[in-house]
Structure formats: structure tokens, C-alpha cells
PDB file of C-alpha atoms in Angstrom:
ATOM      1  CA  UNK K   1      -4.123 -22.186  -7.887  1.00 51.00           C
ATOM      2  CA  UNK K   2      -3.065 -22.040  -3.968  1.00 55.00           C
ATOM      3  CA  UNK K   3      -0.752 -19.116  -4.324  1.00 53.00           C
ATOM      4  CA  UNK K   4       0.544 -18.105  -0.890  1.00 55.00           C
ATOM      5  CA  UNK K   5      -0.139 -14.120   0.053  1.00 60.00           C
ATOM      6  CA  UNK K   6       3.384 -13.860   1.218  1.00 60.00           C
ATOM      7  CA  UNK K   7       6.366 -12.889  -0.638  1.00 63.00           C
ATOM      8  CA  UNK K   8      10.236 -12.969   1.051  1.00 63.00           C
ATOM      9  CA  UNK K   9      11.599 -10.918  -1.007  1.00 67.00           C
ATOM     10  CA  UNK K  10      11.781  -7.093  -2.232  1.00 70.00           C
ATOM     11  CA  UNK K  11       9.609  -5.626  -4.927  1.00 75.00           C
ATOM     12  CA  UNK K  12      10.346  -2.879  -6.792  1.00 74.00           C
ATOM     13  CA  UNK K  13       7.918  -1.003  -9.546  1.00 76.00           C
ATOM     14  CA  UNK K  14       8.542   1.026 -12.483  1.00 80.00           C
ATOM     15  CA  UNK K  15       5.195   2.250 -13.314  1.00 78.00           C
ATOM     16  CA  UNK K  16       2.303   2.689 -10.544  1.00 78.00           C
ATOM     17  CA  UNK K  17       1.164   0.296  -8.277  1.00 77.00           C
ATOM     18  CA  UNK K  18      -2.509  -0.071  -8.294  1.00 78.00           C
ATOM     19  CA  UNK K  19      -5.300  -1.793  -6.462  1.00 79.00           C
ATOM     20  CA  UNK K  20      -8.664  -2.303  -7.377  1.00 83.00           C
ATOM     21  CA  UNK K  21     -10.960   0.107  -5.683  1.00 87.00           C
ATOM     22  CA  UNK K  22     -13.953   0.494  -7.561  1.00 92.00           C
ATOM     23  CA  UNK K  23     -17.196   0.735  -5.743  1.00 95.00           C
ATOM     24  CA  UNK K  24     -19.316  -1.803  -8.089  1.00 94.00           C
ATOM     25  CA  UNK K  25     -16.753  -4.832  -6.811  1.00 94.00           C
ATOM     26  CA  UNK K  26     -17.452  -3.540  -3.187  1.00 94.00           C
ATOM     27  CA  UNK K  27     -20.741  -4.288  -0.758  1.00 96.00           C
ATOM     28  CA  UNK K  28     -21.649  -3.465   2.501  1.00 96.00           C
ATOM     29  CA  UNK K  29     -19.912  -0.093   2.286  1.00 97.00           C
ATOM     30  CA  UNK K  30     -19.214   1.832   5.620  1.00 97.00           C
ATOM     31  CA  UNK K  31     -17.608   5.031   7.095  1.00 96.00           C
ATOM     32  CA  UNK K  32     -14.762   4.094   9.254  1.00 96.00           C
ATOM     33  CA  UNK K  33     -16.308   4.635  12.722  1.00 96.00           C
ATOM     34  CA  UNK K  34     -14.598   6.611  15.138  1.00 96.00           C
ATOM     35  CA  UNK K  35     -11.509   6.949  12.962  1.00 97.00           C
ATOM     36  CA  UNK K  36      -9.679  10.079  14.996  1.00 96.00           C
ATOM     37  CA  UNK K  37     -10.073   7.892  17.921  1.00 97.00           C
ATOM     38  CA  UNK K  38      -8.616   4.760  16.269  1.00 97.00           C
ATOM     39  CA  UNK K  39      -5.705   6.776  14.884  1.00 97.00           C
ATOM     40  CA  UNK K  40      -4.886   8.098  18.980  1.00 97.00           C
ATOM     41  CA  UNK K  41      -4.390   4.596  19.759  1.00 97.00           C
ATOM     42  CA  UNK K  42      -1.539   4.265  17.401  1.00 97.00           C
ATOM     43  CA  UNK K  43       1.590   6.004  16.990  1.00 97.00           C
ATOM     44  CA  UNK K  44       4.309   6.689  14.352  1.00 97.00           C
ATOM     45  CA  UNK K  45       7.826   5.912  14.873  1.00 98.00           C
ATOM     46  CA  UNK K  46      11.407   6.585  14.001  1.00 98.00           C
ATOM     47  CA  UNK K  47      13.350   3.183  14.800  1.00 97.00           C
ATOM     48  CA  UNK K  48      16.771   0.745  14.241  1.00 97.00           C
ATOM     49  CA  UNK K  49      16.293  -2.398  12.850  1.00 95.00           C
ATOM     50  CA  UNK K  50      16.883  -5.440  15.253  1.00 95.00           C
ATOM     51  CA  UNK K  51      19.506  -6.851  12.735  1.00 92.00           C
ATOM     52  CA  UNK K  52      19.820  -9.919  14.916  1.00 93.00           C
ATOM     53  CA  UNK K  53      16.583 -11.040  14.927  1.00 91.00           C
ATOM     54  CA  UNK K  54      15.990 -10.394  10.731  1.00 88.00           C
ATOM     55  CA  UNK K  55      18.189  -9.695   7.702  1.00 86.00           C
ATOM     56  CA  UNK K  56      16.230  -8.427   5.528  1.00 86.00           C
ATOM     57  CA  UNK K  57      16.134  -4.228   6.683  1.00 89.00           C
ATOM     58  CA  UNK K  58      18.594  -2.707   8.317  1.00 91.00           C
ATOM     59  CA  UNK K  59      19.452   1.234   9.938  1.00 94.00           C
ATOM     60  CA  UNK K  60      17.024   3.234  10.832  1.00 97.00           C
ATOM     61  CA  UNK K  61      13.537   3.457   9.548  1.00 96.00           C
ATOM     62  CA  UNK K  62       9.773   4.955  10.263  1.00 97.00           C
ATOM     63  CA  UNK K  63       6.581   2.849  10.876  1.00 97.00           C
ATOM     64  CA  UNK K  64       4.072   1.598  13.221  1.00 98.00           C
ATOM     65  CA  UNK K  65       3.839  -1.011  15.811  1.00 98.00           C
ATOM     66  CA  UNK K  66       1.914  -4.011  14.944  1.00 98.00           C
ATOM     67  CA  UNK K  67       0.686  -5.045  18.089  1.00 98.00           C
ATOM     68  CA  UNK K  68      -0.738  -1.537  18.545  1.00 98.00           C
ATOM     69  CA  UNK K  69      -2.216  -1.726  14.731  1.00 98.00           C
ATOM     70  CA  UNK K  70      -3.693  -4.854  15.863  1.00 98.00           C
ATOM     71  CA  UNK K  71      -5.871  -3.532  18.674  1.00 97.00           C
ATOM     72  CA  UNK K  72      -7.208  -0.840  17.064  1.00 96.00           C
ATOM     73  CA  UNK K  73      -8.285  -2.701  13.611  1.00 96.00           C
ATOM     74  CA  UNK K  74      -6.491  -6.766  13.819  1.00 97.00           C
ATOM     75  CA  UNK K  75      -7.910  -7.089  10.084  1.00 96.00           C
ATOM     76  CA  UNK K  76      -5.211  -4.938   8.596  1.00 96.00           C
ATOM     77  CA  UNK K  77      -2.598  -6.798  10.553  1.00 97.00           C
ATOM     78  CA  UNK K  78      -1.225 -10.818   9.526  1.00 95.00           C
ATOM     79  CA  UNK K  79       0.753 -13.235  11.392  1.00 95.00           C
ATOM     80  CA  UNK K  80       3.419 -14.352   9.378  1.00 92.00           C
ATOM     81  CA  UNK K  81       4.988 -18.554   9.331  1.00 91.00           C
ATOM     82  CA  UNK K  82       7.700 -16.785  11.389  1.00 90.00           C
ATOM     83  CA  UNK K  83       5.498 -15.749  13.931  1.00 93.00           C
ATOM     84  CA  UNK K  84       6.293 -11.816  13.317  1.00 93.00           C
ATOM     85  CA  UNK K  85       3.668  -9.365  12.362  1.00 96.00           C
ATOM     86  CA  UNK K  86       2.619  -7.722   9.714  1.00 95.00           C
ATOM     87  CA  UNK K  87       0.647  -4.790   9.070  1.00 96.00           C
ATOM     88  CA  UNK K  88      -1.034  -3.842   5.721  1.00 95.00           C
ATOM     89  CA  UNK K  89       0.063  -0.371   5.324  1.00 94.00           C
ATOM     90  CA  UNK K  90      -1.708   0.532   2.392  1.00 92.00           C
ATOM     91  CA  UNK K  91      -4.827  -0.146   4.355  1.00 94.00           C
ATOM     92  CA  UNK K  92      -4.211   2.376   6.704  1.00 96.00           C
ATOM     93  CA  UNK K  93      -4.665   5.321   4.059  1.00 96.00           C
ATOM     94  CA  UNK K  94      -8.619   4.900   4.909  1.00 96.00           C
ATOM     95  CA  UNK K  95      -8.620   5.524   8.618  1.00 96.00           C
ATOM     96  CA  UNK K  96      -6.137   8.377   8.202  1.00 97.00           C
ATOM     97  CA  UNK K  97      -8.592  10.256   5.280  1.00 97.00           C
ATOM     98  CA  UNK K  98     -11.920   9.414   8.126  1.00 97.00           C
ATOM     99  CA  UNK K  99      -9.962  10.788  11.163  1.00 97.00           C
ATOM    100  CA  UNK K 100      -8.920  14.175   9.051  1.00 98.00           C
ATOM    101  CA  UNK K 101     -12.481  15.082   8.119  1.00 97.00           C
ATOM    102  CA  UNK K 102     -13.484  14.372  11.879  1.00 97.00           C
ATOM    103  CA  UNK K 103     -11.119  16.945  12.623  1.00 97.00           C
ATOM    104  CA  UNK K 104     -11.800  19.381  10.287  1.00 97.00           C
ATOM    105  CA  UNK K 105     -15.623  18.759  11.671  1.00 96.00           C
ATOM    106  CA  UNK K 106     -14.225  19.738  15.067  1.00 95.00           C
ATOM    107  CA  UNK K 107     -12.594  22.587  13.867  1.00 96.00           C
ATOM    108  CA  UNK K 108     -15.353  23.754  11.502  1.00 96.00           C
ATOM    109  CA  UNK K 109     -17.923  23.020  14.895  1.00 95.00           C
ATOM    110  CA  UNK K 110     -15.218  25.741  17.101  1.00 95.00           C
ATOM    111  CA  UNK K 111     -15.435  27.871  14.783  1.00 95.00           C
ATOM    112  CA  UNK K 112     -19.130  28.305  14.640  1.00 94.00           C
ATOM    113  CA  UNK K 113     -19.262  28.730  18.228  1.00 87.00           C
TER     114      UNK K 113
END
């Protein structure tokens, strides 16, 4: 089967929606490096839909900026047919979790002094 990775539509869920993450379908495991940095390099945003260049959302809405996704780590972020971008939001949970334990390092570390 060639089954495209895109769907144009909406999905909604009942029950849970679930990926697999279990570590013994996983190799070459490794800490996000530099996390807190990464996550300064991005920014969350309130913003209006451009409703003439898409139909699909509309009002306002919260998210990120692709292009600025893409600089920091381009593997969580796909160009769609369109030409738009995409970014894989459930992969940024990761890099968020890293860059709060390298704060609380830095606070535990000012603490101790």
C-alpha cells in the first residue's frame, strides 16, 4: 500500500489517541541536546486565520510558526503539495519535557550556590 501521510480533512476522536512509544521499537536513543536553547528560538502565538489564503480554520487561534519550527529541528516540520508548512505538534512534547529539566537543573545549580 502507498497511502499518502496527508489527510484534508478534520479528525475527531472519541476515545484516546495513541502513538506507539515503546522503547524496544526504538534505537539509537538520545537526550534532546540543548533543548532550553532550541525552545528560545521559537515562540508561541495568539493569531487570525488568513481566511483568504485557506478555508479550512478560521478566527483566532494559538500555535507556532513553521518556518521558525523549521530552524530549530526541520524534521518535525513537512512541506505540504500546497507548498504551506506543517509542523508535527505532537513532536514537540519532547523538546518541551528536555528544556524543563534543564531549567529545573539551573535552578537546582542557584540554589546550591
Amino acid at each position: 500500500d502507498n497511502v499518502p501521510n496527508y489527510f484534508g480533512g478534520s479528525i475527531e476522536a472519541a476515545g484516546n489517541v495513541t502513538a506507539y512509544s515503546d522503547i524496544k521499537l526504538k534505537t539509537n536513543i538520545e537526550v534532546i541536546p540543548d533543548a532550553l536553547d532550541k525552545v528560545s528560538k521559537i515562540s508561541g502565538n495568539t493569531f487570525d486565520w488568513n481566511e483568504e489564503k485557506q478555508n479550512t480554520y478560521n478566527g483566532k487561534d494559538y500555535g507556532v510558526i513553521a518556518q521558525e519550527i523549521k530552524d530549530v529541528m526541520p524534521e518535525l516540520v513537512d512541506t505540504r503539495d500546497n507548498g504551506y508548512l506543517a509542523v508535527k505538534y505532537d513532536k514537540i512534547v519532547p523538546l518541551l519535557i528536555e528544556s524543563i529539566k534543564e531549567l529545573k537543573k539551573e535552578i537546582e545549580e542557584l540554589k546550591s550556590k
